[in-house]
PDB file of C-alpha atoms in Angstrom:
ATOM      1  CA  MET A 471    -178.637 104.908 -96.967  1.00  0.00           C
ATOM      2  CA  ASN A 472    -175.842 102.428 -96.323  1.00  0.00           C
ATOM      3  CA  LEU A 473    -173.275 103.994 -93.997  1.00  0.00           C
ATOM      4  CA  GLU A 474    -170.785 101.209 -94.531  1.00  0.00           C
ATOM      5  CA  ASN A 475    -169.980 102.487 -98.006  1.00  0.00           C
ATOM      6  CA  THR A 476    -167.738 105.406 -98.785  1.00  0.00           C
ATOM      7  CA  VAL A 477    -169.392 108.372-100.481  1.00  0.00           C
ATOM      8  CA  VAL A 478    -167.292 110.136-103.124  1.00  0.00           C
ATOM      9  CA  ILE A 479    -168.113 113.664-104.236  1.00  0.00           C
ATOM     10  CA  ASP A 480    -165.721 114.842-106.942  1.00  0.00           C
ATOM     11  CA  THR A 481    -162.409 114.330-105.146  1.00  0.00           C
ATOM     12  CA  LEU A 482    -163.773 114.617-101.610  1.00  0.00           C
ATOM     13  CA  VAL A 483    -164.175 111.353 -99.716  1.00  0.00           C
ATOM     14  CA  ILE A 484    -166.364 110.958 -96.647  1.00  0.00           C
ATOM     15  CA  THR A 485    -165.578 107.758 -94.803  1.00  0.00           C
ATOM     16  CA  ALA A 486    -168.161 105.566 -93.135  1.00  0.00           C
ATOM     17  CA  ALA A 487    -166.710 106.523 -89.725  1.00  0.00           C
ATOM     18  CA  THR A 488    -167.216 110.232 -90.445  1.00  0.00           C
ATOM     19  CA  GLY A 489    -170.675 109.473 -91.765  1.00  0.00           C
ATOM     20  CA  LYS A 490    -171.543 107.759 -88.478  1.00  0.00           C
ATOM     21  CA  LEU A 491    -170.280 110.802 -86.571  1.00  0.00           C
ATOM     22  CA  LEU A 492    -172.551 113.046 -88.662  1.00  0.00           C
ATOM     23  CA  THR A 493    -175.490 110.746 -88.037  1.00  0.00           C
ATOM     24  CA  THR A 494    -174.816 110.692 -84.297  1.00  0.00           C
ATOM     25  CA  ALA A 495    -174.488 114.497 -84.217  1.00  0.00           C
ATOM     26  CA  THR A 496    -177.829 114.849 -86.007  1.00  0.00           C
ATOM     27  CA  ARG A 497    -179.548 112.473 -83.583  1.00  0.00           C
ATOM     28  CA  SER A 498    -178.005 114.363 -80.685  1.00  0.00           C
ATOM     29  CA  GLU A 499    -179.298 117.683 -82.057  1.00  0.00           C
ATOM     30  CA  TYR A 500    -182.858 116.369 -82.298  1.00  0.00           C
ATOM     31  CA  SER A 501    -182.608 114.815 -78.843  1.00  0.00           C
ATOM     32  CA  THR A 502    -181.356 118.132 -77.453  1.00  0.00           C
ATOM     33  CA  LYS A 503    -184.239 120.047 -79.033  1.00  0.00           C
ATOM     34  CA  LYS A 504    -186.731 117.575 -77.606  1.00  0.00           C
ATOM     35  CA  SER A 505    -185.170 117.784 -74.127  1.00  0.00           C
ATOM     36  CA  ARG A 506    -185.114 121.586 -74.279  1.00  0.00           C
ATOM     37  CA  LYS A 507    -188.771 121.742 -75.344  1.00  0.00           C
ATOM     38  CA  THR A 508    -189.774 119.357 -72.549  1.00  0.00           C
ATOM     39  CA  ALA A 509    -187.888 121.422 -69.943  1.00  0.00           C
ATOM     40  CA  TYR A 510    -189.323 124.714 -71.232  1.00  0.00           C
ATOM     41  CA  ASP A 511    -192.851 123.293 -71.302  1.00  0.00           C
ATOM     42  CA  ALA A 512    -192.448 122.053 -67.717  1.00  0.00           C
ATOM     43  CA  ALA A 513    -191.199 125.444 -66.509  1.00  0.00           C
ATOM     44  CA  TYR A 514    -194.105 127.169 -68.242  1.00  0.00           C
ATOM     45  CA  ALA A 515    -196.563 124.692 -66.732  1.00  0.00           C
ATOM     46  CA  GLU A 516    -195.139 125.497 -63.271  1.00  0.00           C
ATOM     47  CA  GLY A 517    -195.944 129.167 -63.846  1.00  0.00           C
ATOM     48  CA  VAL A 518    -192.682 130.659 -65.105  1.00  0.00           C
ATOM     49  CA  ARG A 519    -193.339 133.598 -67.444  1.00  0.00           C
ATOM     50  CA  ALA A 520    -191.052 135.778 -69.535  1.00  0.00           C
ATOM     51  CA  ASP A 521    -191.452 138.812 -67.296  1.00  0.00           C
ATOM     52  CA  MET A 522    -189.930 136.770 -64.446  1.00  0.00           C
ATOM     53  CA  VAL A 523    -186.725 136.129 -66.386  1.00  0.00           C
ATOM     54  CA  VAL A 524    -185.142 139.527 -65.770  1.00  0.00           C
ATOM     55  CA  LYS A 525    -182.062 140.542 -63.783  1.00  0.00           C
ATOM     56  CA  GLY A 526    -182.783 140.761 -60.091  1.00  0.00           C
ATOM     57  CA  ASN A 527    -185.673 138.298 -60.179  1.00  0.00           C
ATOM     58  CA  PRO A 528    -185.034 135.118 -58.163  1.00  0.00           C
ATOM     59  CA  ILE A 529    -186.679 133.010 -60.892  1.00  0.00           C
ATOM     60  CA  ARG A 530    -184.074 134.183 -63.417  1.00  0.00           C
ATOM     61  CA  ASP A 531    -181.340 133.385 -60.920  1.00  0.00           C
ATOM     62  CA  GLN A 532    -182.770 129.888 -60.452  1.00  0.00           C
ATOM     63  CA  VAL A 533    -182.986 129.313 -64.206  1.00  0.00           C
ATOM     64  CA  LYS A 534    -179.405 130.520 -64.657  1.00  0.00           C
ATOM     65  CA  ASP A 535    -178.190 128.298 -61.793  1.00  0.00           C
ATOM     66  CA  PHE A 536    -179.892 125.228 -63.264  1.00  0.00           C
ATOM     67  CA  MET A 537    -178.408 125.958 -66.671  1.00  0.00           C
ATOM     68  CA  PHE A 538    -174.990 126.576 -65.127  1.00  0.00           C
ATOM     69  CA  ALA A 539    -175.202 123.164 -63.435  1.00  0.00           C
ATOM     70  CA  GLY A 540    -175.781 121.602 -66.857  1.00  0.00           C
ATOM     71  CA  LEU A 541    -172.561 123.012 -68.305  1.00  0.00           C
ATOM     72  CA  PRO A 542    -169.457 120.829 -68.527  1.00  0.00           C
ATOM     73  CA  ALA A 543    -167.215 121.024 -65.449  1.00  0.00           C
ATOM     74  CA  ALA A 544    -164.480 122.879 -67.341  1.00  0.00           C
ATOM     75  CA  GLU A 545    -166.937 125.598 -68.423  1.00  0.00           C
ATOM     76  CA  ARG A 546    -168.273 125.973 -64.874  1.00  0.00           C
ATOM     77  CA  LYS A 547    -164.739 126.251 -63.490  1.00  0.00           C
ATOM     78  CA  LEU A 548    -163.848 128.850 -66.108  1.00  0.00           C
ATOM     79  CA  ILE A 549    -166.927 130.979 -65.425  1.00  0.00           C
ATOM     80  CA  ASP A 550    -166.362 130.809 -61.648  1.00  0.00           C
ATOM     81  CA  SER A 551    -162.670 131.687 -61.931  1.00  0.00           C
ATOM     82  CA  SER A 552    -161.104 135.098 -61.453  1.00  0.00           C
ATOM     83  CA  LYS A 553    -157.989 136.805 -62.689  1.00  0.00           C
ATOM     84  CA  SER A 554    -156.201 136.072 -59.397  1.00  0.00           C
ATOM     85  CA  ASP A 555    -156.537 132.318 -60.058  1.00  0.00           C
ATOM     86  CA  TYR A 556    -154.084 132.534 -62.979  1.00  0.00           C
ATOM     87  CA  THR A 557    -150.692 133.852 -63.951  1.00  0.00           C
ATOM     88  CA  PRO A 558    -150.785 136.927 -66.198  1.00  0.00           C
ATOM     89  CA  GLN A 559    -149.889 134.770 -69.235  1.00  0.00           C
ATOM     90  CA  GLU A 560    -152.619 132.230 -68.466  1.00  0.00           C
ATOM     91  CA  TRP A 561    -155.160 135.000 -67.889  1.00  0.00           C
ATOM     92  CA  ASP A 562    -154.356 136.607 -71.257  1.00  0.00           C
ATOM     93  CA  THR A 563    -155.303 133.311 -72.890  1.00  0.00           C
ATOM     94  CA  LEU A 564    -158.281 132.405 -70.711  1.00  0.00           C
ATOM     95  CA  LYS A 565    -160.045 135.761 -70.297  1.00  0.00           C
ATOM     96  CA  HIS A 566    -161.486 135.539 -73.821  1.00  0.00           C
ATOM     97  CA  LEU A 567    -162.674 131.988 -73.197  1.00  0.00           C
ATOM     98  CA  LYS A 568    -164.250 133.055 -69.890  1.00  0.00           C
ATOM     99  CA  THR A 569    -166.030 135.950 -71.618  1.00  0.00           C
ATOM    100  CA  GLN A 570    -167.352 133.636 -74.312  1.00  0.00           C
ATOM    101  CA  ALA A 571    -168.500 131.009 -71.804  1.00  0.00           C
ATOM    102  CA  THR A 572    -170.319 133.697 -69.797  1.00  0.00           C
ATOM    103  CA  LYS A 573    -171.970 135.026 -72.970  1.00  0.00           C
ATOM    104  CA  ASP A 574    -173.010 131.501 -73.944  1.00  0.00           C
ATOM    105  CA  LEU A 575    -174.677 131.005 -70.558  1.00  0.00           C
ATOM    106  CA  GLY A 576    -176.436 134.361 -70.939  1.00  0.00           C
ATOM    107  CA  GLY A 577    -177.565 133.264 -74.403  1.00  0.00           C
ATOM    108  CA  LEU A 578    -179.131 130.139 -72.925  1.00  0.00           C
ATOM    109  CA  VAL A 579    -181.041 132.252 -70.407  1.00  0.00           C
ATOM    110  CA  SER A 580    -182.182 134.585 -73.211  1.00  0.00           C
ATOM    111  CA  LYS A 581    -183.324 131.617 -75.269  1.00  0.00           C
ATOM    112  CA  PHE A 582    -185.304 130.403 -72.266  1.00  0.00           C
ATOM    113  CA  LYS A 583    -186.961 133.818 -71.883  1.00  0.00           C
ATOM    114  CA  LYS A 584    -187.892 133.860 -75.586  1.00  0.00           C
ATOM    115  CA  ALA A 585    -189.348 130.381 -75.183  1.00  0.00           C
ATOM    116  CA  MET A 586    -191.562 131.637 -72.356  1.00  0.00           C
ATOM    117  CA  GLU A 587    -192.655 134.609 -74.520  1.00  0.00           C
ATOM    118  CA  TYR A 588    -193.494 132.204 -77.334  1.00  0.00           C
ATOM    119  CA  ARG A 589    -195.594 130.009 -75.043  1.00  0.00           C
ATOM    120  CA  GLU A 590    -197.399 133.068 -73.687  1.00  0.00           C
ATOM    121  CA  LYS A 591    -198.308 134.126 -77.229  1.00  0.00           C
ATOM    122  CA  LEU A 592    -199.659 130.650 -77.933  1.00  0.00           C
ATOM    123  CA  ASP A 593    -201.722 130.699 -74.735  1.00  0.00           C
ATOM    124  CA  ASN A 594    -202.954 134.264 -75.165  1.00  0.00           C
ATOM    125  CA  PRO A 595    -203.311 135.140 -78.831  1.00  0.00           C
ATOM    126  CA  GLU A 596    -204.202 138.773 -79.370  1.00  0.00           C
ATOM    127  CA  PRO A 597    -207.875 139.005 -80.215  1.00  0.00           C
ATOM    128  CA  ALA A 598    -208.573 140.661 -83.536  1.00  0.00           C
ATOM    129  CA  LYS A 599    -210.679 143.792 -83.421  1.00  0.00           C
ATOM    130  CA  ALA A 600    -213.916 143.487 -85.364  1.00  0.00           C
ATOM    131  CA  GLY A 601    -213.144 146.525 -87.508  1.00  0.00           C
ATOM    132  CA  ASP A 602    -209.639 145.292 -88.326  1.00  0.00           C
ATOM    133  CA  ALA A 603    -210.875 141.990 -89.728  1.00  0.00           C
ATOM    134  CA  THR A 604    -213.413 143.729 -91.944  1.00  0.00           C
ATOM    135  CA  GLU A 605    -210.809 146.198 -93.210  1.00  0.00           C
ATOM    136  CA  GLU A 606    -208.344 143.381 -94.006  1.00  0.00           C
ATOM    137  CA  VAL A 607    -210.936 141.422 -95.964  1.00  0.00           C
ATOM    138  CA  THR A 608    -211.999 144.564 -97.818  1.00  0.00           C
ATOM    139  CA  GLU A 609    -208.367 145.367 -98.675  1.00  0.00           C
ATOM    140  CA  GLU A 610    -207.693 141.829 -99.887  1.00  0.00           C
ATOM    141  CA  VAL A 611    -210.796 141.764-102.047  1.00  0.00           C
ATOM    142  CA  THR A 612    -210.015 145.218-103.443  1.00  0.00           C
ATOM    143  CA  GLU A 613    -206.445 144.178-104.228  1.00  0.00           C
ATOM    144  CA  GLU A 614    -207.577 141.044-106.018  1.00  0.00           C
ATOM    145  CA  VAL A 615    -210.112 142.935-108.090  1.00  0.00           C
ATOM    146  CA  THR A 616    -207.911 145.894-108.990  1.00  0.00           C
ATOM    147  CA  GLU A 617    -204.605 144.139-109.638  1.00  0.00           C
ATOM    148  CA  ALA A 618    -203.694 140.606-110.522  1.00  0.00           C
ATOM    149  CA  LYS A 619    -200.663 139.366-108.635  1.00  0.00           C
ATOM    150  CA  THR A 620    -197.721 138.004-110.529  1.00  0.00           C
ATOM    151  CA  PRO A 621    -196.165 134.686-109.489  1.00  0.00           C
ATOM    152  CA  ASN A 622    -193.215 136.662-108.074  1.00  0.00           C
ATOM    153  CA  GLN A 623    -195.533 138.758-105.891  1.00  0.00           C
ATOM    154  CA  ILE A 624    -197.320 135.657-104.647  1.00  0.00           C
ATOM    155  CA  MET A 625    -194.010 133.951-103.824  1.00  0.00           C
ATOM    156  CA  ALA A 626    -192.728 137.126-102.116  1.00  0.00           C
ATOM    157  CA  GLY A 627    -195.776 137.086 -99.828  1.00  0.00           C
ATOM    158  CA  ILE A 628    -195.163 133.462 -98.925  1.00  0.00           C
ATOM    159  CA  VAL A 629    -191.459 134.040 -98.242  1.00  0.00           C
ATOM    160  CA  GLU A 630    -192.174 137.154 -96.129  1.00  0.00           C
ATOM    161  CA  GLY A 631    -194.629 135.157 -94.033  1.00  0.00           C
ATOM    162  CA  PHE A 632    -192.085 132.375 -93.591  1.00  0.00           C
ATOM    163  CA  ILE A 633    -189.348 134.824 -92.562  1.00  0.00           C
ATOM    164  CA  ASN A 634    -191.670 136.360 -89.973  1.00  0.00           C
ATOM    165  CA  ASP A 635    -192.539 132.905 -88.614  1.00  0.00           C
ATOM    166  CA  VAL A 636    -188.836 132.020 -88.317  1.00  0.00           C
ATOM    167  CA  ARG A 637    -188.100 135.283 -86.476  1.00  0.00           C
ATOM    168  CA  GLU A 638    -190.829 134.533 -83.935  1.00  0.00           C
ATOM    169  CA  ALA A 639    -190.001 130.840 -83.491  1.00  0.00           C
ATOM    170  CA  GLU A 640    -187.742 129.735 -80.667  1.00  0.00           C
ATOM    171  CA  GLU A 641    -186.339 126.503 -82.034  1.00  0.00           C
ATOM    172  CA  TRP A 642    -184.559 127.771 -85.162  1.00  0.00           C
ATOM    173  CA  ASP A 643    -180.860 127.689 -84.415  1.00  0.00           C
ATOM    174  CA  ASN A 644    -180.061 129.212 -87.795  1.00  0.00           C
ATOM    175  CA  GLN A 645    -182.554 132.106 -87.748  1.00  0.00           C
ATOM    176  CA  VAL A 646    -180.010 134.639 -89.019  1.00  0.00           C
ATOM    177  CA  LYS A 647    -179.004 132.528 -92.022  1.00  0.00           C
ATOM    178  CA  ILE A 648    -182.612 131.779 -92.932  1.00  0.00           C
ATOM    179  CA  THR A 649    -183.598 135.430 -92.631  1.00  0.00           C
ATOM    180  CA  LYS A 650    -180.639 136.625 -94.733  1.00  0.00           C
ATOM    181  CA  THR A 651    -181.302 133.983 -97.382  1.00  0.00           C
ATOM    182  CA  GLY A 652    -185.006 134.842 -97.405  1.00  0.00           C
ATOM    183  CA  LYS A 653    -184.261 138.555 -97.823  1.00  0.00           C
ATOM    184  CA  ALA A 654    -181.852 137.805-100.682  1.00  0.00           C
ATOM    185  CA  PHE A 655    -184.544 135.687-102.302  1.00  0.00           C
ATOM    186  CA  LEU A 656    -187.053 138.528-101.936  1.00  0.00           C
ATOM    187  CA  GLU A 657    -184.600 140.936-103.567  1.00  0.00           C
ATOM    188  CA  ALA A 658    -184.148 138.522-106.455  1.00  0.00           C
ATOM    189  CA  LEU A 659    -187.921 138.252-106.857  1.00  0.00           C
ATOM    190  CA  SER A 660    -188.363 142.015-106.989  1.00  0.00           C
ATOM    191  CA  ALA A 661    -185.512 142.544-109.487  1.00  0.00           C
TER     192      ALA A 661
END
């Protein structure tokens, strides 16, 4: 795709400069995901586990401190500030920003914990019980023999599996949107 050209969609015009910004943002997103995965893998390799990332545990405090250090200076200053640092008018404006910045940091720590849970599941898959596997196969065979599945039922099974995979994955930034869209699609299939 040539970014030097202007793309016209109906009456909307995206300039080459804006196109370059979009390209840079996309590259940055992929770079961020790769950096995050590398950091999470390293922490897991050093022995960090999800049950260590709980309030009161020094490991969680370390993780939070490292993440805090990675925030922009303005965010760090805002999180470390108190009401007494500002005039009442300034505080009315900044208290919401401080709350959001604190929640964002907590979200990063939660994402880290989920990443550790995900890695633990990969390392220690739950062994299937012998009886369960036999029952599943018997059920599947019985279902196939007794009722033929429609294309909608087949697609619904695929979509349900995908939605479950997205819910369990750590790297999907848009999990909620995907899940809602998938559920809407399932409703349309069953209608």
